[in-house]
């Protein structure tokens, strides 16, 4: 398993967990960088990630992800929905229809982050060119997307 993040702090949290070290690699990677490697993975997971992808960069992310996956690989993605009880309001929208939120760290530092929500049809549409057997589920606070990569 290869797990990636751009952020060393997030990787350090993941490294502190009891993974079987001979089978799990945790690496700092740019998720938008094209793959230079042959497809090597039979599954893909994007957990709580798509909401942070700038809409203008989504095609680039998906084009970078899929060459890592062999044909028929199972992919699962999930992220939050705009549930009514969501406490954080949007700080702004931009011209590409990205939604932003302010986030505060324990240190008190404040950051504005991209936090996009999708309607029911959007996850399916996003992966359409890459996907067979697409299943989308709408839960109370989350959406899930499962598919097989096209051969
Ligand atoms: C909401 S967290 C989800 C983390 C993890 N998937 C989980 O479920 O615990 C979003 C992650 O995206 C990472 N991230 C934000 N911008 C990134 C970028 N440009 N490239 C790669 N990772 C990024 C953050 O460091 C953070 O760990």
PDB file of N, CA and C in Angstrom, residues 28 34-35 39 42 47 54 66 70 110 117-118 125 132 135 142 148:
ATOM      1  N   UNK A  28       5.662  11.530   0.902  1.00  0.00           N
ATOM      2  CA  UNK A  28       5.237  12.873   0.533  1.00  0.00           C
ATOM      3  C   UNK A  28       5.212  12.944  -0.992  1.00  0.00           C
ATOM      4  N   UNK A  34       2.059  14.089 -12.776  1.00  0.00           N
ATOM      5  CA  UNK A  34       1.834  12.892 -13.596  1.00  0.00           C
ATOM      6  C   UNK A  34       2.694  11.735 -13.107  1.00  0.00           C
ATOM      7  N   UNK A  35       2.161  10.514 -13.238  1.00  0.00           N
ATOM      8  CA  UNK A  35       2.903   9.332 -12.800  1.00  0.00           C
ATOM      9  C   UNK A  35       3.956   8.968 -13.837  1.00  0.00           C
ATOM     10  N   UNK A  39       1.522   1.188 -14.089  1.00  0.00           N
ATOM     11  CA  UNK A  39       0.420   0.932 -13.153  1.00  0.00           C
ATOM     12  C   UNK A  39       0.776  -0.221 -12.235  1.00  0.00           C
ATOM     13  N   UNK A  42      -3.965  -2.266  -7.494  1.00  0.00           N
ATOM     14  CA  UNK A  42      -5.268  -2.829  -7.863  1.00  0.00           C
ATOM     15  C   UNK A  42      -6.404  -2.238  -7.036  1.00  0.00           C
ATOM     16  N   UNK A  47      -9.807   9.573   0.592  1.00  0.00           N
ATOM     17  CA  UNK A  47     -10.646   9.745   1.780  1.00  0.00           C
ATOM     18  C   UNK A  47     -10.607  11.197   2.220  1.00  0.00           C
ATOM     19  N   UNK A  54      -9.220  22.032  -5.688  1.00  0.00           N
ATOM     20  CA  UNK A  54      -9.726  23.172  -6.458  1.00  0.00           C
ATOM     21  C   UNK A  54     -10.399  22.632  -7.730  1.00  0.00           C
ATOM     22  N   UNK A  66      -5.110   8.008 -12.048  1.00  0.00           N
ATOM     23  CA  UNK A  66      -5.496   6.765 -12.715  1.00  0.00           C
ATOM     24  C   UNK A  66      -4.360   5.981 -13.372  1.00  0.00           C
ATOM     25  N   UNK A  70      -4.162  -0.399 -12.178  1.00  0.00           N
ATOM     26  CA  UNK A  70      -4.305  -1.367 -13.270  1.00  0.00           C
ATOM     27  C   UNK A  70      -5.773  -1.383 -13.721  1.00  0.00           C
ATOM     28  N   UNK A 110      -4.853  30.898  11.722  1.00  0.00           N
ATOM     29  CA  UNK A 110      -6.050  30.704  10.900  1.00  0.00           C
ATOM     30  C   UNK A 110      -5.664  30.556   9.436  1.00  0.00           C
ATOM     31  N   UNK A 117     -18.400  21.033  -1.787  1.00  0.00           N
ATOM     32  CA  UNK A 117     -19.402  19.980  -1.651  1.00  0.00           C
ATOM     33  C   UNK A 117     -19.915  19.629  -3.037  1.00  0.00           C
ATOM     34  N   UNK A 118     -20.372  18.373  -3.174  1.00  0.00           N
ATOM     35  CA  UNK A 118     -20.861  17.920  -4.471  1.00  0.00           C
ATOM     36  C   UNK A 118     -22.309  17.513  -4.377  1.00  0.00           C
ATOM     37  N   UNK A 125     -20.011  11.986 -12.377  1.00  0.00           N
ATOM     38  CA  UNK A 125     -19.593  12.678 -13.604  1.00  0.00           C
ATOM     39  C   UNK A 125     -18.072  12.875 -13.636  1.00  0.00           C
ATOM     40  N   UNK A 132     -15.996   2.199 -14.651  1.00  0.00           N
ATOM     41  CA  UNK A 132     -17.100   1.278 -14.927  1.00  0.00           C
ATOM     42  C   UNK A 132     -17.743   0.915 -13.591  1.00  0.00           C
ATOM     43  N   UNK A 135     -20.896   3.263  -8.456  1.00  0.00           N
ATOM     44  CA  UNK A 135     -21.961   3.288  -7.434  1.00  0.00           C
ATOM     45  C   UNK A 135     -21.746   4.510  -6.556  1.00  0.00           C
ATOM     46  N   UNK A 142     -22.150  12.244   4.475  1.00  0.00           N
ATOM     47  CA  UNK A 142     -21.094  11.880   3.527  1.00  0.00           C
ATOM     48  C   UNK A 142     -21.682  11.398   2.211  1.00  0.00           C
ATOM     49  N   UNK A 148     -14.891   0.620 -10.770  1.00  0.00           N
ATOM     50  CA  UNK A 148     -13.743  -0.157 -11.265  1.00  0.00           C
ATOM     51  C   UNK A 148     -13.115   0.658 -12.387  1.00  0.00           C
TER      52      UNK A 148
END
